[in-house]
């Protein structure tokens, strides 16, 4: 008992929605101690000057981001910053022996040409990117367990890929027919000021955006191509809905075997996710809503088949800030450290 030591953990980008979500969840994690919070625009201020509701629980200030100093104090570092920043410090953190979980898009792509095409930034850290593991535990649990660097998925790819994986991995659909129609709450856009997220813009409306050019598209396609065994294109359209948290992806695809019915698919999904504690497959005829998942690390999946069209329809609901971001990163850390995958993560949503 006297030898028990918590693992020292730091968060870069602590001011972000991802950062505060990590703080909130890690405060209750039995194996870790939060020792460092880093940022850019609030250096020297108490973290709780940004989030006063946590003043009774978090005493750390926001500190400068110096990877040498962070590595001396932390064994594990979460990065939750705008895209294009992680790659400036990750090579140093890795060289100093830290385990790193990046919530941005910097380490999600094996092929940095794709990253540069969609994110517009040239990169020189090809070797580091090639060593990163994509942080979707339901598909890559074994690789994550041995990784030093995990590139955590975005919220749309998380919801979409959990819906599509059983179909692609078992060759049940024509991959090129996959369509993802997705909706997200405003917190998906982060805490930084953006005019499309103003109440007057987003309230009372349901708005498609980034049509045929959303950055989640190549991320979804990369993993779908892996699962299908050849290059796959996916039609992806996101929508902003006037809620704060939650992502719902509704996926459509043509079945290879038109004789399959909803019950068959539900059985297949239940078997596929039988060892995945954070994925809950609904009974046949039950379809998930975002509020079931909000506040938890769960992904709820509902599956149907339309015999008239021969299409399968899969509905996938997550909390974008938890299973779609901070919670999934902690799930990955649990796996990297050999801890129970569910440690420190919320098992039930806020509803009702
Ligand atoms: N929101 C979501 O649902 C999801 C977000 N993600 C990804 O996670 C990451 C964080 O997202 P989110 O929580 O929404 O972010 P926020 O918009 O809430 O916060 C952005 C963060 O980036 C930092 N930052 C911005 N510009 C700079 C800069 N020039 N130099 C240093 N730091 C900078 C800010 O630091 P400071 O305030 O100290 O200046 C802040 O901590 C992003 O990469 C996002 O794509 C992934 C999945 C879901
Ligand atoms: C409403 C809104 O703006 N949503 C964000 C969701 C992004 C996200 O969750 O993460 P990544 O960008 O890291 O993939 C968007 O569409 O960009």
Tab-separated table of C-alpha atoms and ligand atoms in Angstrom:
chain	number	residue	atom	x	y	z
A	1	UNK	CA	0.000	0.000	0.000
A	2	UNK	CA	2.888	2.334	0.884
A	3	UNK	CA	4.352	1.853	-2.629
A	4	UNK	CA	1.295	3.107	-4.490
A	5	UNK	CA	2.294	5.873	-6.889
A	6	UNK	CA	0.009	7.761	-9.192
A	7	UNK	CA	1.217	8.436	-12.745
A	8	UNK	CA	2.014	12.158	-13.265
A	9	UNK	CA	-0.037	13.542	-16.162
A	10	UNK	CA	-0.067	16.884	-17.991
A	11	UNK	CA	-2.537	18.544	-20.347
A	12	UNK	CA	-1.447	21.004	-23.041
A	13	UNK	CA	-4.356	23.135	-24.265
A	14	UNK	CA	-6.046	22.928	-20.857
A	15	UNK	CA	-8.289	25.914	-21.629
A	16	UNK	CA	-10.041	24.053	-24.466
A	17	UNK	CA	-13.291	22.122	-24.139
A	18	UNK	CA	-11.210	18.982	-24.577
A	19	UNK	CA	-8.810	20.212	-21.883
A	20	UNK	CA	-11.460	20.940	-19.263
A	21	UNK	CA	-13.179	17.649	-20.033
A	22	UNK	CA	-9.873	15.845	-19.462
A	23	UNK	CA	-9.378	17.725	-16.181
A	24	UNK	CA	-12.879	16.828	-14.996
A	25	UNK	CA	-12.493	13.138	-15.845
A	26	UNK	CA	-8.887	12.736	-14.714
A	27	UNK	CA	-9.617	14.276	-11.290
A	28	UNK	CA	-11.565	11.081	-10.542
A	29	UNK	CA	-9.125	8.663	-12.188
A	30	UNK	CA	-7.669	6.378	-9.500
A	31	UNK	CA	-4.250	5.818	-11.152
A	32	UNK	CA	-3.199	9.308	-12.185
A	33	UNK	CA	-2.200	12.623	-10.678
A	34	UNK	CA	-2.709	15.812	-12.659
A	35	UNK	CA	0.526	17.803	-12.286
A	36	UNK	CA	0.696	20.213	-15.229
A	37	UNK	CA	-1.753	22.334	-17.244
A	38	UNK	CA	-0.368	24.262	-20.226
A	39	UNK	CA	-1.660	26.934	-22.572
A	40	UNK	CA	-0.917	29.959	-24.656
A	41	UNK	CA	-3.185	32.909	-23.863
A	42	UNK	CA	-3.732	32.447	-20.102
A	43	UNK	CA	-0.203	31.718	-18.862
A	44	UNK	CA	0.160	32.480	-15.128
A	45	UNK	CA	-3.581	32.531	-14.430
A	46	UNK	CA	-5.254	29.876	-12.294
A	47	UNK	CA	-6.975	27.275	-14.487
A	48	UNK	CA	-10.136	28.041	-12.549
A	49	UNK	CA	-10.132	31.662	-13.720
A	50	UNK	CA	-11.362	30.072	-16.983
A	51	UNK	CA	-13.608	27.465	-15.348
A	52	UNK	CA	-14.635	28.858	-11.907
A	53	UNK	CA	-17.045	25.982	-11.198
A	54	UNK	CA	-13.976	23.778	-10.575
A	55	UNK	CA	-12.337	26.191	-8.076
A	56	UNK	CA	-12.892	23.844	-5.123
A	57	UNK	CA	-11.200	20.964	-6.902
A	58	UNK	CA	-8.350	22.180	-9.163
A	59	UNK	CA	-5.518	24.328	-7.839
A	60	UNK	CA	-3.121	24.297	-10.819
A	61	UNK	CA	-2.190	27.389	-12.872
A	62	UNK	CA	-1.885	27.536	-16.657
A	63	UNK	CA	1.820	27.275	-17.465
A	64	UNK	CA	3.988	27.907	-20.494
A	65	UNK	CA	4.329	25.063	-23.016
A	66	UNK	CA	7.983	23.983	-22.875
A	67	UNK	CA	8.265	20.325	-23.903
A	68	UNK	CA	11.572	19.822	-22.050
A	69	UNK	CA	10.010	21.003	-18.782
A	70	UNK	CA	6.776	19.072	-19.366
A	71	UNK	CA	8.746	15.863	-19.989
A	72	UNK	CA	10.663	16.276	-16.708
A	73	UNK	CA	7.397	16.473	-14.765
A	74	UNK	CA	4.994	14.204	-16.676
A	75	UNK	CA	5.004	10.568	-17.786
A	76	UNK	CA	1.872	11.063	-19.851
A	77	UNK	CA	0.881	14.148	-21.846
A	78	UNK	CA	-2.508	14.881	-23.431
A	79	UNK	CA	-2.544	17.557	-26.147
A	80	UNK	CA	-5.850	19.352	-26.840
A	81	UNK	CA	-4.970	22.313	-29.039
A	82	UNK	CA	-5.942	23.690	-32.409
A	83	UNK	CA	-4.594	21.604	-35.301
A	84	UNK	CA	-0.989	22.093	-36.387
A	85	UNK	CA	0.463	22.695	-32.904
A	86	UNK	CA	1.007	19.186	-31.522
A	87	UNK	CA	3.509	18.343	-34.246
A	88	UNK	CA	5.771	21.159	-32.977
A	89	UNK	CA	6.356	19.498	-29.582
A	90	UNK	CA	5.484	15.812	-29.901
A	91	UNK	CA	8.878	14.688	-31.300
A	92	UNK	CA	10.602	16.151	-28.200
A	93	UNK	CA	8.080	14.636	-25.763
A	94	UNK	CA	8.568	11.216	-27.369
A	95	UNK	CA	12.353	11.487	-27.350
A	96	UNK	CA	12.203	12.263	-23.618
A	97	UNK	CA	10.139	9.121	-23.028
A	98	UNK	CA	6.627	10.504	-22.485
A	99	UNK	CA	3.521	8.688	-23.610
A	100	UNK	CA	1.498	11.145	-25.719
A	101	UNK	CA	-2.190	11.303	-26.650
A	102	UNK	CA	-3.034	14.008	-29.174
A	103	UNK	CA	-6.675	15.049	-29.535
A	104	UNK	CA	-6.040	17.131	-32.666
A	105	UNK	CA	-5.773	15.854	-36.244
A	106	UNK	CA	-1.956	16.057	-36.341
A	107	UNK	CA	-1.319	12.340	-35.793
A	108	UNK	CA	-4.439	10.753	-37.273
A	109	UNK	CA	-3.049	10.353	-40.792
A	110	UNK	CA	-0.477	7.791	-41.862
A	111	UNK	CA	0.048	9.684	-45.082
A	112	UNK	CA	1.013	13.293	-44.368
A	113	UNK	CA	0.228	14.264	-47.961
A	114	UNK	CA	-3.442	13.753	-47.065
A	115	UNK	CA	-2.967	15.888	-43.932
A	116	UNK	CA	-1.340	18.681	-45.943
A	117	UNK	CA	-4.044	18.564	-48.637
A	118	UNK	CA	-6.893	18.877	-46.121
A	119	UNK	CA	-5.259	20.920	-43.329
A	120	UNK	CA	-2.989	23.094	-45.460
A	121	UNK	CA	0.151	22.718	-43.370
A	122	UNK	CA	3.439	21.241	-44.575
A	123	UNK	CA	4.950	18.780	-42.092
A	124	UNK	CA	8.467	17.484	-41.582
A	125	UNK	CA	7.799	14.898	-38.837
A	126	UNK	CA	7.017	11.965	-41.155
A	127	UNK	CA	8.731	9.342	-39.027
A	128	UNK	CA	6.839	10.422	-35.931
A	129	UNK	CA	3.517	10.421	-37.795
A	130	UNK	CA	4.212	6.959	-39.178
A	131	UNK	CA	4.714	5.623	-35.621
A	132	UNK	CA	1.415	7.020	-34.328
A	133	UNK	CA	-1.495	4.664	-33.715
A	134	UNK	CA	-5.080	5.705	-34.547
A	135	UNK	CA	-6.869	5.911	-31.211
A	136	UNK	CA	-10.084	4.021	-31.895
A	137	UNK	CA	-9.818	1.211	-29.311
A	138	UNK	CA	-12.666	-0.871	-30.719
A	139	UNK	CA	-10.563	-1.416	-33.869
A	140	UNK	CA	-6.949	-0.983	-32.769
A	141	UNK	CA	-6.844	-2.091	-29.116
A	142	UNK	CA	-3.724	-4.250	-29.559
A	143	UNK	CA	-1.729	-1.555	-31.360
A	144	UNK	CA	-2.785	1.088	-28.827
A	145	UNK	CA	-1.565	-1.131	-25.980
A	146	UNK	CA	1.978	-0.916	-27.416
A	147	UNK	CA	1.912	2.683	-28.629
A	148	UNK	CA	3.907	5.630	-27.319
A	149	UNK	CA	1.925	8.095	-29.483
A	150	UNK	CA	-1.807	7.919	-30.131
A	151	UNK	CA	-3.602	10.213	-32.590
A	152	UNK	CA	-7.141	10.333	-31.215
A	153	UNK	CA	-10.032	10.414	-33.729
A	154	UNK	CA	-12.417	13.304	-34.292
A	155	UNK	CA	-16.019	13.054	-33.077
A	156	UNK	CA	-17.534	12.512	-36.530
A	157	UNK	CA	-15.060	9.751	-37.473
A	158	UNK	CA	-15.634	8.050	-34.091
A	159	UNK	CA	-19.410	7.890	-34.539
A	160	UNK	CA	-19.179	7.032	-38.250
A	161	UNK	CA	-16.503	4.356	-37.981
A	162	UNK	CA	-18.127	2.546	-35.061
A	163	UNK	CA	-21.257	2.348	-37.251
A	164	UNK	CA	-19.429	1.206	-40.411
A	165	UNK	CA	-16.747	-1.143	-39.049
A	166	UNK	CA	-18.751	-4.391	-38.655
A	167	UNK	CA	-20.161	-3.954	-42.162
A	168	UNK	CA	-16.789	-3.309	-43.796
A	169	UNK	CA	-14.740	-5.781	-41.810
A	170	UNK	CA	-17.152	-8.606	-42.654
A	171	UNK	CA	-17.670	-7.571	-46.293
A	172	UNK	CA	-21.434	-7.095	-45.815
A	173	UNK	CA	-21.816	-3.913	-47.897
A	174	UNK	CA	-20.639	-2.449	-51.178
A	175	UNK	CA	-18.147	0.005	-49.560
A	176	UNK	CA	-18.528	2.744	-52.199
A	177	UNK	CA	-22.263	3.041	-51.459
A	178	UNK	CA	-21.634	4.271	-47.883
A	179	UNK	CA	-23.232	7.605	-47.028
A	180	UNK	CA	-22.769	9.298	-43.644
A	181	UNK	CA	-25.296	11.949	-42.685
A	182	UNK	CA	-24.063	13.447	-39.414
A	183	UNK	CA	-25.195	16.034	-36.871
A	184	UNK	CA	-23.222	17.715	-34.124
A	185	UNK	CA	-23.881	20.121	-31.257
A	186	UNK	CA	-22.091	23.465	-30.988
A	187	UNK	CA	-19.391	22.291	-28.542
A	188	UNK	CA	-17.952	20.335	-31.490
A	189	UNK	CA	-16.651	23.671	-32.750
A	190	UNK	CA	-14.680	24.294	-29.537
A	191	UNK	CA	-14.630	27.207	-27.073
A	192	UNK	CA	-12.758	29.643	-29.273
A	193	UNK	CA	-15.021	32.377	-30.703
A	194	UNK	CA	-16.455	31.567	-34.148
A	195	UNK	CA	-19.380	33.504	-35.622
A	196	UNK	CA	-21.301	30.423	-36.838
A	197	UNK	CA	-21.485	29.245	-33.233
A	198	UNK	CA	-23.119	32.428	-31.886
A	199	UNK	CA	-26.542	31.770	-30.334
A	200	UNK	CA	-28.161	34.075	-32.898
A	201	UNK	CA	-26.654	32.061	-35.754
A	202	UNK	CA	-27.019	28.495	-34.488
A	203	UNK	CA	-30.273	28.608	-32.509
A	204	UNK	CA	-33.597	27.644	-34.125
A	205	UNK	CA	-31.871	26.217	-37.162
A	206	UNK	CA	-30.341	23.047	-38.564
A	207	UNK	CA	-27.494	23.842	-40.903
A	208	UNK	CA	-25.450	21.702	-43.292
A	209	UNK	CA	-21.860	22.942	-43.527
A	210	UNK	CA	-18.536	22.117	-45.223
A	211	UNK	CA	-20.499	20.124	-47.811
A	212	UNK	CA	-18.169	17.910	-49.934
A	213	UNK	CA	-15.099	19.335	-48.185
A	214	UNK	CA	-15.273	18.507	-44.474
A	215	UNK	CA	-11.949	17.418	-42.945
A	216	UNK	CA	-13.478	14.341	-41.333
A	217	UNK	CA	-13.968	12.861	-44.826
A	218	UNK	CA	-10.361	11.725	-45.454
A	219	UNK	CA	-10.112	10.467	-41.862
A	220	UNK	CA	-13.216	8.286	-42.276
A	221	UNK	CA	-12.003	7.135	-45.696
A	222	UNK	CA	-8.545	6.173	-44.403
A	223	UNK	CA	-9.972	3.701	-41.887
A	224	UNK	CA	-12.747	2.451	-44.206
A	225	UNK	CA	-10.083	1.716	-46.816
A	226	UNK	CA	-8.079	-0.255	-44.245
A	227	UNK	CA	-11.133	-2.296	-43.328
A	228	UNK	CA	-12.262	-2.884	-46.925
A	229	UNK	CA	-8.743	-3.721	-48.123
A	230	UNK	CA	-8.871	-1.179	-50.964
A	231	UNK	CA	-9.320	2.589	-51.433
A	232	UNK	CA	-12.846	3.624	-50.510
A	233	UNK	CA	-14.620	6.973	-50.912
A	234	UNK	CA	-17.410	7.868	-48.498
A	235	UNK	CA	-20.083	10.541	-48.914
A	236	UNK	CA	-20.027	12.566	-45.682
A	237	UNK	CA	-22.203	15.580	-44.811
A	238	UNK	CA	-22.154	17.257	-41.378
A	239	UNK	CA	-24.875	19.459	-39.893
A	240	UNK	CA	-24.828	21.837	-36.945
A	241	UNK	CA	-27.836	21.357	-34.664
A	242	UNK	CA	-28.903	23.729	-31.871
A	243	UNK	CA	-27.786	21.548	-28.951
A	244	UNK	CA	-24.590	21.850	-26.914
A	245	UNK	CA	-23.286	18.272	-26.799
A	246	UNK	CA	-23.814	15.207	-28.921
A	247	UNK	CA	-23.028	13.704	-32.315
A	248	UNK	CA	-25.415	11.508	-34.268
A	249	UNK	CA	-24.215	9.781	-37.433
A	250	UNK	CA	-26.763	8.016	-39.622
A	251	UNK	CA	-25.023	5.714	-42.072
A	252	UNK	CA	-26.573	4.179	-45.198
A	253	UNK	CA	-25.060	1.486	-47.437
A	254	UNK	CA	-26.189	-1.176	-49.908
A	255	UNK	CA	-26.054	-4.747	-48.579
A	256	UNK	CA	-24.351	-7.398	-50.679
A	257	UNK	CA	-26.917	-9.948	-49.461
A	258	UNK	CA	-30.443	-8.513	-49.858
A	259	UNK	CA	-31.795	-11.395	-47.768
A	260	UNK	CA	-30.346	-10.024	-44.518
A	261	UNK	CA	-32.890	-8.517	-42.120
A	262	UNK	CA	-32.568	-6.120	-39.170
A	263	UNK	CA	-32.409	-8.931	-36.604
A	264	UNK	CA	-29.461	-10.540	-38.464
A	265	UNK	CA	-27.552	-7.268	-38.429
A	266	UNK	CA	-28.270	-6.644	-34.751
A	267	UNK	CA	-26.879	-10.114	-33.947
A	268	UNK	CA	-23.775	-9.408	-36.065
A	269	UNK	CA	-23.179	-6.028	-34.353
A	270	UNK	CA	-23.696	-7.463	-30.878
A	271	UNK	CA	-21.111	-10.175	-31.590
A	272	UNK	CA	-18.662	-7.697	-33.148
A	273	UNK	CA	-18.704	-5.458	-30.058
A	274	UNK	CA	-19.030	-8.184	-27.400
A	275	UNK	CA	-15.618	-7.273	-25.906
A	276	UNK	CA	-16.075	-3.496	-26.248
A	277	UNK	CA	-17.470	-2.128	-22.980
A	278	UNK	CA	-18.136	1.348	-24.421
A	279	UNK	CA	-20.310	0.286	-27.361
A	280	UNK	CA	-23.937	-0.605	-26.697
A	281	UNK	CA	-25.911	-2.187	-29.540
A	282	UNK	CA	-29.635	-1.490	-29.179
A	283	UNK	CA	-32.199	-4.244	-29.496
A	284	UNK	CA	-33.731	-4.606	-32.939
A	285	UNK	CA	-36.216	-1.773	-33.565
A	286	UNK	CA	-34.660	0.583	-30.981
A	287	UNK	CA	-32.733	3.593	-32.324
A	288	UNK	CA	-30.426	5.808	-30.231
A	289	UNK	CA	-30.651	9.505	-29.431
A	290	UNK	CA	-27.739	11.776	-28.528
A	291	UNK	CA	-29.105	12.463	-25.047
A	292	UNK	CA	-28.668	8.793	-24.090
A	293	UNK	CA	-24.905	9.157	-24.556
A	294	UNK	CA	-24.431	12.731	-23.302
A	295	UNK	CA	-22.202	12.777	-20.216
A	296	UNK	CA	-20.895	9.236	-20.771
A	297	UNK	CA	-18.140	7.529	-22.762
A	298	UNK	CA	-20.737	5.323	-24.471
A	299	UNK	CA	-21.512	4.898	-28.148
A	300	UNK	CA	-25.051	3.645	-28.784
A	301	UNK	CA	-25.698	1.877	-32.101
A	302	UNK	CA	-29.070	1.061	-33.659
A	303	UNK	CA	-29.303	-1.057	-36.830
A	304	UNK	CA	-32.107	-1.461	-39.404
A	305	UNK	CA	-32.548	-2.885	-42.905
A	306	UNK	CA	-34.984	-1.454	-45.456
A	307	UNK	CA	-36.121	-4.441	-47.553
A	308	UNK	CA	-37.527	-2.077	-50.225
A	309	UNK	CA	-34.127	-0.520	-50.994
A	310	UNK	CA	-31.747	-3.258	-49.824
A	311	UNK	CA	-29.928	-0.735	-47.670
A	312	UNK	CA	-28.691	-1.087	-44.124
A	313	UNK	CA	-29.136	1.974	-41.886
A	314	UNK	CA	-26.982	2.376	-38.784
A	315	UNK	CA	-27.511	5.132	-36.225
A	316	UNK	CA	-24.600	5.996	-33.945
A	317	UNK	CA	-24.874	8.400	-30.983
A	318	UNK	CA	-22.004	9.694	-28.841
A	319	UNK	CA	-21.081	12.642	-26.648
A	320	UNK	CA	-18.641	14.525	-28.901
A	321	UNK	CA	-16.594	15.746	-25.912
A	322	UNK	CA	-16.339	12.338	-24.223
A	323	UNK	CA	-16.369	9.280	-26.532
A	324	UNK	CA	-15.712	11.725	-29.387
A	325	UNK	CA	-12.725	13.377	-27.690
A	326	UNK	CA	-11.464	13.420	-24.051
A	327	UNK	CA	-13.085	10.182	-22.840
A	328	UNK	CA	-11.789	8.201	-25.787
A	329	UNK	CA	-8.279	9.559	-25.147
A	330	UNK	CA	-8.491	8.349	-21.520
A	331	UNK	CA	-9.823	4.989	-22.748
A	332	UNK	CA	-6.675	4.796	-24.932
A	333	UNK	CA	-4.452	5.732	-21.986
A	334	UNK	CA	-6.028	2.971	-19.890
A	335	UNK	CA	-5.138	0.495	-22.650
A	336	UNK	CA	-1.580	1.880	-23.062
A	337	UNK	CA	-0.978	1.496	-19.320
A	338	UNK	CA	-2.508	-1.991	-19.084
A	339	UNK	CA	-5.340	-0.710	-16.875
A	340	UNK	CA	-8.986	-1.673	-17.151
A	341	UNK	CA	-10.395	0.078	-20.240
A	342	UNK	CA	-13.270	1.534	-18.237
A	343	UNK	CA	-11.201	3.110	-15.436
A	344	UNK	CA	-12.166	6.676	-14.498
A	345	UNK	CA	-14.758	7.026	-17.260
A	346	UNK	CA	-18.481	7.846	-16.865
A	347	UNK	CA	-20.645	4.789	-17.498
A	348	UNK	CA	-23.999	6.554	-17.644
A	349	UNK	CA	-25.192	9.693	-19.400
A	350	UNK	CA	-27.021	12.627	-17.775
A	351	UNK	CA	-30.462	11.618	-19.174
A	352	UNK	CA	-33.149	11.869	-17.920
B	1	LIG	N1	-14.723	19.894	-29.640
B	1	LIG	C1	-14.856	18.632	-30.064
B	1	LIG	O1	-15.974	18.041	-30.015
B	1	LIG	C2	-13.674	17.875	-30.580
B	1	LIG	C3	-12.443	18.483	-30.826
B	1	LIG	N2	-11.377	17.728	-31.277
B	1	LIG	C4	-10.050	18.321	-31.474
B	1	LIG	O2	-9.463	18.546	-30.188
B	1	LIG	C5	-8.654	19.740	-30.204
B	1	LIG	C6	-9.193	20.718	-29.161
B	1	LIG	O3	-10.512	21.018	-29.534
B	1	LIG	P1	-11.497	21.893	-28.627
B	1	LIG	O4	-11.512	21.337	-27.270
B	1	LIG	O5	-12.758	21.995	-29.386
B	1	LIG	O6	-10.699	23.296	-28.669
B	1	LIG	P2	-11.097	24.782	-28.198
B	1	LIG	O7	-11.495	25.562	-29.390
B	1	LIG	O8	-12.044	24.713	-27.064
B	1	LIG	O9	-9.674	25.334	-27.670
B	1	LIG	C7	-8.595	25.501	-28.558
B	1	LIG	C8	-7.275	25.330	-27.824
B	1	LIG	O10	-6.184	25.560	-28.735
B	1	LIG	C9	-5.260	26.447	-28.150
B	1	LIG	N3	-4.695	27.309	-29.193
B	1	LIG	C10	-5.357	27.909	-30.203
B	1	LIG	N4	-4.492	28.613	-30.953
B	1	LIG	C11	-3.273	28.481	-30.392
B	1	LIG	C12	-1.962	28.923	-30.714
B	1	LIG	N5	-1.732	29.693	-31.782
B	1	LIG	N6	-0.924	28.535	-29.937
B	1	LIG	C13	-1.135	27.748	-28.872
B	1	LIG	N7	-2.359	27.280	-28.501
B	1	LIG	C14	-3.402	27.624	-29.272
B	1	LIG	C15	-6.035	27.275	-27.130
B	1	LIG	O11	-5.125	27.645	-26.106
B	1	LIG	P3	-5.179	29.025	-25.249
B	1	LIG	O12	-6.621	29.202	-24.839
B	1	LIG	O13	-4.273	28.771	-24.099
B	1	LIG	O14	-4.696	30.092	-26.154
B	1	LIG	C16	-7.094	26.277	-26.655
B	1	LIG	O15	-6.613	25.527	-25.561
B	1	LIG	C17	-8.755	20.314	-31.623
B	1	LIG	O16	-7.647	19.908	-32.360
B	1	LIG	C18	-10.045	19.679	-32.182
B	1	LIG	O17	-9.976	19.543	-33.574
B	1	LIG	C19	-11.499	16.376	-31.439
B	1	LIG	C20	-12.677	15.734	-31.223
B	1	LIG	C21	-13.869	16.435	-30.804
B	2	LIG	C1	-19.896	21.990	-34.989
B	2	LIG	C2	-18.467	21.878	-35.416
B	2	LIG	O1	-17.845	22.840	-35.827
B	2	LIG	N1	-17.916	20.685	-35.302
B	2	LIG	C3	-16.554	20.430	-35.608
B	2	LIG	C4	-16.263	19.017	-35.165
B	2	LIG	C5	-14.798	18.767	-35.198
B	2	LIG	C6	-14.333	17.725	-34.289
B	2	LIG	O2	-15.078	17.241	-33.462
B	2	LIG	O3	-13.114	17.299	-34.267
B	2	LIG	P1	-11.921	17.348	-35.306
B	2	LIG	O4	-11.954	18.620	-36.104
B	2	LIG	O5	-10.750	17.266	-34.425
B	2	LIG	O6	-12.061	16.149	-36.171
B	2	LIG	C7	-16.220	20.600	-37.091
B	2	LIG	O7	-17.045	20.320	-37.929
B	2	LIG	O8	-15.069	20.971	-37.394
